[in-house]
Coordinates of C-alpha atoms in Angstrom, one line a residue:
X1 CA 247.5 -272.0 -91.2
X2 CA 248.6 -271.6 -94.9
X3 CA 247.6 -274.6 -97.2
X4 CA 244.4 -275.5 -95.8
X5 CA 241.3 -275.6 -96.6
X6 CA 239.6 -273.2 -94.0
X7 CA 235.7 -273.4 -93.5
X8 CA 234.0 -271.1 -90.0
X9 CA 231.0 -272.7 -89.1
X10 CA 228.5 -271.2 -86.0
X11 CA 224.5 -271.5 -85.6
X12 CA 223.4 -270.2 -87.9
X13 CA 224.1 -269.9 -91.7
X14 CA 225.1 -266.0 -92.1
X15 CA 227.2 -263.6 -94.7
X16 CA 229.5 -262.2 -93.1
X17 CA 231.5 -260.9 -95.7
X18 CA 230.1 -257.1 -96.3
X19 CA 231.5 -257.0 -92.4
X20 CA 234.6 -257.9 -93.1
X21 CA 234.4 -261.7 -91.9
X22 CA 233.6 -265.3 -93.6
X23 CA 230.8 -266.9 -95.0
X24 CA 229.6 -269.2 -91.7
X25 CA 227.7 -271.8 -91.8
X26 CA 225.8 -274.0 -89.9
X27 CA 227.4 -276.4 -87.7
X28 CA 225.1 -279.3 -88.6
X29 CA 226.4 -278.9 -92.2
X30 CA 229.7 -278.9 -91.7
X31 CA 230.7 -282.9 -91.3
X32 CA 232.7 -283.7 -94.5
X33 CA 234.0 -287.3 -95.8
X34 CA 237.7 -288.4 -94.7
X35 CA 239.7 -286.3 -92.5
X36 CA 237.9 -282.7 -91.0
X37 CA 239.2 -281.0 -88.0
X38 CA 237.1 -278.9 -85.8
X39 CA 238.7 -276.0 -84.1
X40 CA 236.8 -273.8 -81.3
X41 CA 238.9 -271.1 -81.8
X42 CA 238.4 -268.4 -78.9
X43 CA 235.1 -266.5 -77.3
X44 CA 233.6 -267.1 -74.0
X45 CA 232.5 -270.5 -75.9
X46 CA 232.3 -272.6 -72.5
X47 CA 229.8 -270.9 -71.0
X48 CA 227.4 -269.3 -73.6
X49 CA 223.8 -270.9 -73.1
X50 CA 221.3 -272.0 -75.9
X51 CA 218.7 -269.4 -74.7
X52 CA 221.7 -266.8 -74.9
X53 CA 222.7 -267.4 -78.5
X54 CA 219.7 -267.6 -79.7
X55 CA 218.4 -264.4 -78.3
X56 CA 221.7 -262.6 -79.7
X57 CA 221.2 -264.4 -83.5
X58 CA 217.8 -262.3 -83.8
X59 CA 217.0 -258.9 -84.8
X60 CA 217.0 -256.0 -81.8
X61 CA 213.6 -256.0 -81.6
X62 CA 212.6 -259.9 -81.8
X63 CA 215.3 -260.4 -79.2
X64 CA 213.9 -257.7 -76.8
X65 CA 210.7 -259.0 -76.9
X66 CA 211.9 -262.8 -76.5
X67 CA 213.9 -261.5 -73.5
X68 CA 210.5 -259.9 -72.6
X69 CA 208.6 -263.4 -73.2
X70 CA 211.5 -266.0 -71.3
X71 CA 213.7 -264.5 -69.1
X72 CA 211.5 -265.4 -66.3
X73 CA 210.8 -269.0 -67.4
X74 CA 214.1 -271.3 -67.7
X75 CA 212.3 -274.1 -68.5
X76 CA 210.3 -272.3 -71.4
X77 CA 213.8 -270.4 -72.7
X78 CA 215.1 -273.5 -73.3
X79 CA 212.3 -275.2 -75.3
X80 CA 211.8 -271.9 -77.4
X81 CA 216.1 -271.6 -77.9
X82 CA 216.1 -275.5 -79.6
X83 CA 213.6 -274.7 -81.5
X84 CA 215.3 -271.3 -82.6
X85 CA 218.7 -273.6 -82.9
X86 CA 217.8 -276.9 -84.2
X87 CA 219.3 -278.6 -81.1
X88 CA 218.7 -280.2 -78.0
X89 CA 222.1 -279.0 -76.9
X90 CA 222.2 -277.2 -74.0
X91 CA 225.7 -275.5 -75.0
X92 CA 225.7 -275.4 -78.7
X93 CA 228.5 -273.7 -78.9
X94 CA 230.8 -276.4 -77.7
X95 CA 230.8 -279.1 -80.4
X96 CA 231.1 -282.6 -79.4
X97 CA 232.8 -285.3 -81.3
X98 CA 230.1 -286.9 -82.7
X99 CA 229.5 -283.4 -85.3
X100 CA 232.7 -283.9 -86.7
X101 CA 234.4 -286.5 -89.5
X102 CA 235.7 -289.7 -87.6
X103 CA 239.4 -289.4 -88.3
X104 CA 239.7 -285.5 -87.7
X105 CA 240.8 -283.9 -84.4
X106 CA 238.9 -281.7 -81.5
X107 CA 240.7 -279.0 -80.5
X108 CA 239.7 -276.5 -77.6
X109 CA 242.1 -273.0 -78.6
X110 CA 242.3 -270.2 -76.5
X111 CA 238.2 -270.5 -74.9
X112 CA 237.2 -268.3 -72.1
X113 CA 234.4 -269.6 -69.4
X114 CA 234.4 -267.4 -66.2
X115 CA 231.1 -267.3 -65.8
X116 CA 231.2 -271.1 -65.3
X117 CA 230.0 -271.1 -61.7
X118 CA 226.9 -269.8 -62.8
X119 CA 226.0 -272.7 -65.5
X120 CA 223.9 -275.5 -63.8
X121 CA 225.3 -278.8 -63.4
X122 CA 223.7 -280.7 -66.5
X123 CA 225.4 -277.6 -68.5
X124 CA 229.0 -278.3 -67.1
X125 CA 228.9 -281.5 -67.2
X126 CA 227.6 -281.5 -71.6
X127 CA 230.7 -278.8 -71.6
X128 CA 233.2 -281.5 -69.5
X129 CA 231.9 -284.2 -71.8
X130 CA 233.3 -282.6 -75.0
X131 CA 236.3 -281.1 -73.5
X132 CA 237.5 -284.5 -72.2
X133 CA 237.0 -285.9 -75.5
X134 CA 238.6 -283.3 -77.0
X135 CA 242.3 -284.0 -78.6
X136 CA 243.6 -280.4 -77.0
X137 CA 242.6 -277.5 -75.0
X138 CA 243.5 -274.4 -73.9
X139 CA 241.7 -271.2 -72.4
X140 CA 242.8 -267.8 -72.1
X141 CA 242.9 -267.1 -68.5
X142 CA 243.7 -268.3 -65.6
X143 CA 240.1 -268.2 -63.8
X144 CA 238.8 -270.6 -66.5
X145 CA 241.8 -272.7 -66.2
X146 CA 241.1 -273.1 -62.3
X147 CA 237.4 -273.8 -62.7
X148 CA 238.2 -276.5 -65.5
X149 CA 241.0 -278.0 -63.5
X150 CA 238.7 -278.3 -60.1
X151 CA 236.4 -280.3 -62.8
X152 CA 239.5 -283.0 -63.4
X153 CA 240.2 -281.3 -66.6
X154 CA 243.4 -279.7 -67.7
X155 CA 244.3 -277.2 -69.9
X156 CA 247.2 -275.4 -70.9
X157 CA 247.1 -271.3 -71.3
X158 CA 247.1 -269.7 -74.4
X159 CA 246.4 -265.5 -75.1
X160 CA 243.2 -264.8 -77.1
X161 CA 243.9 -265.6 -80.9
X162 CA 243.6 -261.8 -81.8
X163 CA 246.6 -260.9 -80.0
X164 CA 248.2 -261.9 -83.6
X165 CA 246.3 -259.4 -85.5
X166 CA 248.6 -256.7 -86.0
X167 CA 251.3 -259.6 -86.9
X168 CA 248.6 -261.5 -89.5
X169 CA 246.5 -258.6 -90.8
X170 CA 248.9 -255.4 -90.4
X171 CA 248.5 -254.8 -94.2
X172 CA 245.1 -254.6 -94.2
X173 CA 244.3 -252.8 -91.2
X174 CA 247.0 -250.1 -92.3
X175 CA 245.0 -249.8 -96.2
X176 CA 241.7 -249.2 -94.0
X177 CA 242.8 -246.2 -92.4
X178 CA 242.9 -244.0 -95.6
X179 CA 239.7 -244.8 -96.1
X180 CA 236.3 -243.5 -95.4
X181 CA 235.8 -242.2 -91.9
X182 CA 239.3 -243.0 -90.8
X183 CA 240.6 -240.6 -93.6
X184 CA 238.9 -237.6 -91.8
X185 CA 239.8 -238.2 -88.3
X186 CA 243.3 -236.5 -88.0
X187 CA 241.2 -233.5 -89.8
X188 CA 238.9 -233.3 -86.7
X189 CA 241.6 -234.5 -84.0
X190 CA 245.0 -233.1 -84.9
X191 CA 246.6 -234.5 -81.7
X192 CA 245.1 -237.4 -82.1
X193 CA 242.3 -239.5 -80.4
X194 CA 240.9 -242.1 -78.0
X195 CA 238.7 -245.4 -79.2
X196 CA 235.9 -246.1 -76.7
X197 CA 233.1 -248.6 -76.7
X198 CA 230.8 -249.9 -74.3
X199 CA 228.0 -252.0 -74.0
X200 CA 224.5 -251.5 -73.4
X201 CA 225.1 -251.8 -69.9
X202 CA 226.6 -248.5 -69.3
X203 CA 223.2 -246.8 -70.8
X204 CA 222.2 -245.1 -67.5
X205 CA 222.2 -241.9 -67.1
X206 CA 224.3 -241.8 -64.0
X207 CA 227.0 -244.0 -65.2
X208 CA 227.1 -242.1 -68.9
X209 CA 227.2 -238.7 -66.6
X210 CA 230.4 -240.2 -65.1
X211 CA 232.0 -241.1 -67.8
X212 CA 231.4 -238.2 -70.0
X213 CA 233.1 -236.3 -66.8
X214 CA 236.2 -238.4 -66.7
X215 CA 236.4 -238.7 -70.2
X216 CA 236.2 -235.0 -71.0
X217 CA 239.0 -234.3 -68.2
X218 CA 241.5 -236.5 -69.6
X219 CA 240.3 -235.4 -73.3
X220 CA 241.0 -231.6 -72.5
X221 CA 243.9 -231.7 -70.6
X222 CA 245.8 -234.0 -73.2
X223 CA 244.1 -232.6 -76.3
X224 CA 243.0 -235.5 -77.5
X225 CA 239.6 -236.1 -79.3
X226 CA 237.5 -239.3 -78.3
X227 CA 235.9 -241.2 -80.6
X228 CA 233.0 -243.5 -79.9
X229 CA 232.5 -246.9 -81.9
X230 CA 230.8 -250.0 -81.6
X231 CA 232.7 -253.4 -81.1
X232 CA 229.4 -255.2 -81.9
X233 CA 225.7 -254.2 -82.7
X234 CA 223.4 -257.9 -82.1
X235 CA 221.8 -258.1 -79.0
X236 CA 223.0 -256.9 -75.6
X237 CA 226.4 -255.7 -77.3
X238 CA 226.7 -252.0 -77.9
X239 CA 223.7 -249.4 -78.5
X240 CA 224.1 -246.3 -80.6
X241 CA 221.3 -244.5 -78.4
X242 CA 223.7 -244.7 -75.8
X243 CA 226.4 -243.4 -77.2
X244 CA 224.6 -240.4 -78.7
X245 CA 223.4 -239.7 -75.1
X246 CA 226.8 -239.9 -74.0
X247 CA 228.4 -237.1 -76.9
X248 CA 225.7 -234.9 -75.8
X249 CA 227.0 -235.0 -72.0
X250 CA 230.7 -233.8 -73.8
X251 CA 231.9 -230.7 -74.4
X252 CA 231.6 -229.6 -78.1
X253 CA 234.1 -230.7 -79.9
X254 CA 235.5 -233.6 -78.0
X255 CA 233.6 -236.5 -79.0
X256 CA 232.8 -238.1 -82.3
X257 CA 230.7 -241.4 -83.0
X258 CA 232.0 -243.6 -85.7
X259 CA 229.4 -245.3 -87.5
X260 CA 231.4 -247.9 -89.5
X261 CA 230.7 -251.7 -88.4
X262 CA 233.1 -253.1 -90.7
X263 CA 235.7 -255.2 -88.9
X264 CA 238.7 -254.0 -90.4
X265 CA 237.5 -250.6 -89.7
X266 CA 237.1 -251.0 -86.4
X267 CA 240.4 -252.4 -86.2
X268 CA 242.1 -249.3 -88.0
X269 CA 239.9 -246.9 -85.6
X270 CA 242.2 -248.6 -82.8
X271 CA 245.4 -249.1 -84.6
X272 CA 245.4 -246.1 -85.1
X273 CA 244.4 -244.4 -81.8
X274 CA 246.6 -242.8 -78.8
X275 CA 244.6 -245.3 -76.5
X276 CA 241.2 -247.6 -76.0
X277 CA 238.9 -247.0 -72.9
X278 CA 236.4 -249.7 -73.0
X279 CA 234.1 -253.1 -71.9
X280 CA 235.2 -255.3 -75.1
X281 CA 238.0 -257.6 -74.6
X282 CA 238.7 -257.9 -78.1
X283 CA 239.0 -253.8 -78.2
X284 CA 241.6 -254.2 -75.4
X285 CA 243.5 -256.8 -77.0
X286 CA 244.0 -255.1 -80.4
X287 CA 244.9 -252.1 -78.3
X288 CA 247.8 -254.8 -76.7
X289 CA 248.7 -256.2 -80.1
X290 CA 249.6 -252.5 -81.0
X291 CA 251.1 -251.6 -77.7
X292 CA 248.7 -249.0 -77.1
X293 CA 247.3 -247.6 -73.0
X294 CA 244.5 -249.1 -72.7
X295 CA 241.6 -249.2 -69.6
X296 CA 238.8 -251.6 -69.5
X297 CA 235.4 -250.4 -68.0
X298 CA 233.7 -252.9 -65.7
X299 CA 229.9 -252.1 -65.6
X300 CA 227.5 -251.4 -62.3
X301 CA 226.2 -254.6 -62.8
X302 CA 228.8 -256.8 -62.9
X303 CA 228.7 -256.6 -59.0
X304 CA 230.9 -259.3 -57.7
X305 CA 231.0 -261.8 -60.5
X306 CA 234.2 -262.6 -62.6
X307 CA 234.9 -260.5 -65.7
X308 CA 236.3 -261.8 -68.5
X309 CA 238.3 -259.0 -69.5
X310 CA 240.2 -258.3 -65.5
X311 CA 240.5 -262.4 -66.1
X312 CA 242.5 -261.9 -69.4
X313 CA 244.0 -258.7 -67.9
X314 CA 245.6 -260.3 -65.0
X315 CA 246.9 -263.2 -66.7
X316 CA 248.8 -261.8 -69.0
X317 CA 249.3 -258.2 -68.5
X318 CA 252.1 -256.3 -66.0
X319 CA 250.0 -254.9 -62.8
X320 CA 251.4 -251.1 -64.4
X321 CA 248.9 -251.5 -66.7
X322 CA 245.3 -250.4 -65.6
X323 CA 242.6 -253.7 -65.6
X324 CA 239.1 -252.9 -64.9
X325 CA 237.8 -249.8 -63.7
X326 CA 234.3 -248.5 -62.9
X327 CA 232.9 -245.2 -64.4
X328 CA 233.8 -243.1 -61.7
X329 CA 237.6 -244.0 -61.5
X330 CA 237.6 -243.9 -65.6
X331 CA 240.0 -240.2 -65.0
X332 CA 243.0 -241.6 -63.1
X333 CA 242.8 -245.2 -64.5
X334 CA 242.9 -243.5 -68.0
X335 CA 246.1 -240.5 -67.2
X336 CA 247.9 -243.6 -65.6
X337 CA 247.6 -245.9 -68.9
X338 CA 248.9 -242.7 -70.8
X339 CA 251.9 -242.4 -68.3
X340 CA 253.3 -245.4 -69.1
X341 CA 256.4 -246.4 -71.4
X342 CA 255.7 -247.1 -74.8
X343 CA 258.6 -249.8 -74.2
X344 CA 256.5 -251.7 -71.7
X345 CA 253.3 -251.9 -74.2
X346 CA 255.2 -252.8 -76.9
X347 CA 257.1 -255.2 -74.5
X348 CA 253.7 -256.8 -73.6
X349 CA 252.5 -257.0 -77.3
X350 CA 255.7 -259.0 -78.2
X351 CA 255.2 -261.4 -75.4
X352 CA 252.1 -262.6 -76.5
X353 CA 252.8 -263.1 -79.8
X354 CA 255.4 -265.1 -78.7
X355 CA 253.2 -267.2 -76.3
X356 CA 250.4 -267.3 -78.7
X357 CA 252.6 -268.9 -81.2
X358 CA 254.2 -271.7 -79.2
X359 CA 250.7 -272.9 -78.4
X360 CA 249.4 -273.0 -82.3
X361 CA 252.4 -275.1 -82.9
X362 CA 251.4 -277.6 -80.2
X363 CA 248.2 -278.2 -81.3
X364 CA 248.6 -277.7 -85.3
X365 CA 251.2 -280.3 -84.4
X366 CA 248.3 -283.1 -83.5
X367 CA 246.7 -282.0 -87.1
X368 CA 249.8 -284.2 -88.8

């Protein structure tokens, strides 16, 4: 969006910059005289509660022991989360009207909410309020879509805003890989390597013995190294214990933990990787904006609710290309990703650009 003023706003006033990101600031302090527009730009948005962002904006430690203290008491979580917040809001992270200038727009981009059978009816309907208010929306898959629609609200599709990164920040992510860690990785893995990541939820020891075993086949057999990162360290994200645990299940030689949070790091890790194996959407979408193989791991307790990543996956992706997989069918789900033509990945890629950018002009069209 050249030649605007761009601020990022959240929950909580943080520096994000030594990370690679923005200086955010507090939603409450964003309202500006004459004409501000407020974008929701991406993230499962729709469906995150106030006790779950609050929990994840603390420390590891404060957050385990507020876990400890309310996850057994709804009605307590929520008193303790406004407090933590500053709202009354039971889904803070969709911003109604009323915290915006009067003449700006509201516009819903590219949110995901499949876990919204599982939000109580007072949350849906504070979501539907704002949504139907709202001057445009769009979600990223087509679960969301179906669950808004059955709610009398429509919305058009849109892929996840990153699938522009390689497009927007190619440049950068391409400097980053001479740099620090990166620099030394075609040193340790001539043939190259695979990015994995995955949340604390894989952390026991049956799944991580599974994993190291599929992982360690594909790994040998191809000659590729397999390097371990994490897409996110705040609560209930990814745990460095875990991965540790998981290198030691490896033979020597084969795996490697990055230790770099940086974003544009991260990035490079993947750009410039034979392949991502992981439970981040946002790791599988960079590896689709640079039509890499990529599988997504589905944890043991997901059980029978939706994911958000198979959601994404089967909205937008051929069915050649491996969704979500458990940690015992990590092996075949990761020698088929390899298998496949580099012209159908970078097909893929190209399509969504193309998709995402039809839907930006539609709604930077109502900004006018």
């Amino acid at each position: 969006m050249p030649g605007r003023q761009l601020e990022f706003t959240g929950l909580a006033d943080r520096d994000l910059t030594p990370f690679g990101g923005h200086r955010v600031q507090t939603l409450s302090a964003f309202s500006r005289p004459g004409c501000a527009h407020l974008v929701h730009v991406g993230g499962e948005l729709l469906t995150c509660t106030a006790y779950q962002a609050a929990v994840m904006l603390l420390e590891p430690a404060e957050a385990a022991a507020a876990v400890g203290r309310y996850d057994s008491d709804p009605q307590a979580a929520a008193t303790w989360a406004a407090q933590q917040l500053g709202t009354t809001q039971s889904m803070p992270y969709v911003a109604k009207r009323d915290a915006m200038a009067r003449n700006g727009r509201l516009i819903f981009h590219a949110l995901g909410g499949v876990d919204w059978a599982s939000l109580t009816s007072s949350q849906r309907g504070e979501v539907l309020a704002a949504l139907k208010s709202a001057d445009w929306v769009s979600v990223r898959d087509h679960f969301t879509r179906a669950a808004l629609r059955a709610e009398g609200v429509e919305a058009s599709l849109c892929p996840d805003p990153a699938v522009m990164v390689a497009e927007c920040f190619g440049d950068v992510i391409e400097e980053r890989r001479r740099q620090g860690e990166l620099a030394e990785l075609p040193r340790h893995f001539p043939q190259g390597y695979l990015a994995c990541q995955f949340s604390a939820e894989f952390a026991d020891d049956a799944t991580l013995t599974g994993m190291a075993r599929g992982l360690a086949s594909v790994c040998t057999e191809s000659g590729l190294g397999l390097v371990l990162f994490r897409g996110g360290a705040a609560p209930w994200h990814d745990s460095l214990e875990a991965y540790e645990r998981l290198q030691a299940k490896l033979p020597v030689g084969i795996g490697q933990i990055f230790q770099s949070l940086h974003l544009w790091d991260i990035c490079a890790l993947i750009a410039a990787s034979r392949g991502y194996c992981g439970s981040g959407l946002h790791g599988r979408i960079l590896a689709l904006a640079y039509g890499l193989p990529r599988v997504s791991l589905i944890s043991p307790q997901q059980g029978a609710r939706p994911s958000k990543v198979s959601a994404f996956a089967e909205t937008w992706e051929p069915e050649s290309v491996p969704r979500g997989v458990g940690a015992s069918n990590i092996e075949a789900a990761l020698r088929r990703s390899l298998a496949l033509p580099a012209s159908t990945l970078r097909q893929t890629a190209a399509e969504m650009r193309d998709l995402y950018r039809a839907s930006q002009a539609r709604w930077t069209a109502t900004l006018e």
